[in-house]
Amino acid sequence: MPFILPESIRAVQQISFGKAPGFDAIPPEVCKHSSPRLMVEFKTLFQEMWHQGQAPQDFKNETIVHLYKRKENRQLCDNHRGISLLKIAGELFTRILIDRLIGHLEQVLVPESQCGF
């Protein structure tokens, strides 16, 4: 199934802004405010990855950061949480795949009788 430009644009609209960038140091806002040409390049990259059947290793790598929840004792593990930071291109690719999977599951696995709940 070929990647189409609206998928890349929709993926950018769905990612969270104002968040820390991944290890590529590119914040999501760069994609939001970039020219349409960047979305075309992402689409081309994703299409090539799809044809090859694999993603580059650095798309799979993530930086895990531990954040203090601003609760009482900093020494307690329960007062911290971890977040995973992905490269922006990897995050966009993942978002497109998730959207495709959800769309497929909604069409194939959810019977009409379940739509009322």
Coordinates of C-alpha atoms in Angstrom, one line a residue:
M1 CA 0.0 0.0 0.0
P2 CA 1.7 3.2 -1.1
F3 CA 2.2 6.1 1.3
I4 CA 0.3 9.2 0.4
L5 CA 1.1 12.8 1.3
P6 CA -2.1 13.4 3.4
E7 CA -0.9 10.6 5.7
S8 CA 2.4 12.5 6.4
I9 CA 0.5 15.7 7.0
R10 CA -2.0 14.1 9.3
A11 CA 0.8 12.4 11.3
V12 CA 2.5 15.8 11.9
Q13 CA -0.9 17.2 13.1
Q14 CA -1.2 14.3 15.5
I15 CA 2.1 14.5 17.2
S16 CA 2.5 16.5 20.5
F17 CA 4.1 19.9 20.3
G18 CA 6.1 21.6 23.1
K19 CA 7.7 18.3 24.0
A20 CA 11.4 17.4 24.2
P21 CA 13.0 16.3 20.9
G22 CA 14.5 12.8 20.4
F23 CA 18.3 12.2 20.0
D24 CA 18.2 13.9 16.6
A25 CA 17.5 17.2 18.5
I26 CA 14.8 18.2 16.0
P27 CA 11.7 19.4 17.8
P28 CA 8.2 18.5 16.4
E29 CA 7.5 22.1 15.7
V30 CA 10.1 22.1 12.9
C31 CA 7.8 19.7 10.9
K32 CA 4.8 21.7 11.7
H33 CA 6.3 25.0 10.4
S34 CA 8.3 23.5 7.5
S35 CA 7.5 23.7 3.8
P36 CA 5.3 21.2 2.1
R37 CA 8.5 19.9 0.5
L38 CA 9.6 18.3 3.8
M39 CA 6.4 16.3 3.9
V40 CA 7.0 15.1 0.3
E41 CA 10.5 14.0 1.4
F42 CA 9.1 12.1 4.4
K43 CA 6.5 10.4 2.2
T44 CA 9.3 9.3 -0.2
L45 CA 11.4 8.0 2.7
F46 CA 8.5 6.1 4.2
Q47 CA 7.6 4.6 0.8
E48 CA 11.2 3.4 0.3
M49 CA 11.2 1.9 3.8
W50 CA 7.9 0.1 3.1
H51 CA 9.3 -1.4 -0.1
Q52 CA 12.5 -2.6 1.6
G53 CA 10.5 -4.0 4.4
Q54 CA 12.6 -2.5 7.2
A55 CA 13.2 0.8 8.9
P56 CA 16.6 2.2 9.7
Q57 CA 18.0 1.2 13.0
D58 CA 18.1 4.7 14.3
F59 CA 14.3 4.9 13.8
K60 CA 14.0 2.2 16.3
N61 CA 16.4 3.7 18.8
E62 CA 15.0 5.8 21.6
T63 CA 16.3 7.9 24.4
I64 CA 14.7 7.1 27.7
V65 CA 14.6 10.0 30.1
H66 CA 13.6 9.7 33.8
L67 CA 11.5 12.6 35.0
Y68 CA 10.9 13.6 38.6
K69 CA 7.1 14.0 39.2
R70 CA 7.6 16.8 41.7
K71 CA 6.3 14.7 44.6
E72 CA 7.9 14.6 48.0
N73 CA 11.0 12.5 48.1
R74 CA 13.3 12.5 45.0
Q75 CA 15.0 9.3 46.2
L76 CA 11.9 7.2 45.8
C77 CA 11.5 5.5 42.4
D78 CA 7.7 5.9 42.6
N79 CA 8.2 9.7 42.3
H80 CA 9.8 9.4 38.9
R81 CA 8.5 8.4 35.5
G82 CA 10.2 7.5 32.3
I83 CA 9.5 8.8 28.8
S84 CA 10.8 7.6 25.5
L85 CA 12.1 10.1 22.9
L86 CA 12.2 9.0 19.3
K87 CA 13.6 10.7 16.2
I88 CA 10.9 12.9 14.7
A89 CA 10.9 10.9 11.4
G90 CA 10.6 7.6 13.3
E91 CA 7.7 9.1 15.3
L92 CA 5.9 10.2 12.2
F93 CA 6.4 6.8 10.5
T94 CA 5.1 5.1 13.7
R95 CA 2.1 7.4 13.8
I96 CA 1.2 6.5 10.1
L97 CA 1.5 2.8 10.8
I98 CA -0.7 3.1 13.9
D99 CA -3.4 5.0 12.0
R100 CA -3.4 2.4 9.2
L101 CA -3.6 -0.4 11.7
I102 CA -6.5 1.2 13.6
G103 CA -8.3 1.9 10.3
H104 CA -7.9 -1.7 9.3
L105 CA -9.1 -3.1 12.6
E106 CA -12.1 -0.8 12.6
Q107 CA -13.1 -2.1 9.2
V108 CA -12.4 -5.8 9.6
L109 CA -12.7 -6.7 13.3
V110 CA -15.4 -4.5 14.8
P111 CA -18.8 -5.7 13.8
E112 CA -21.6 -3.3 13.1
S113 CA -23.4 -4.4 16.3
Q114 CA -20.5 -3.0 18.4
C115 CA -20.8 0.5 17.0
G116 CA -23.4 1.6 19.5
F117 CA -21.1 1.3 22.5

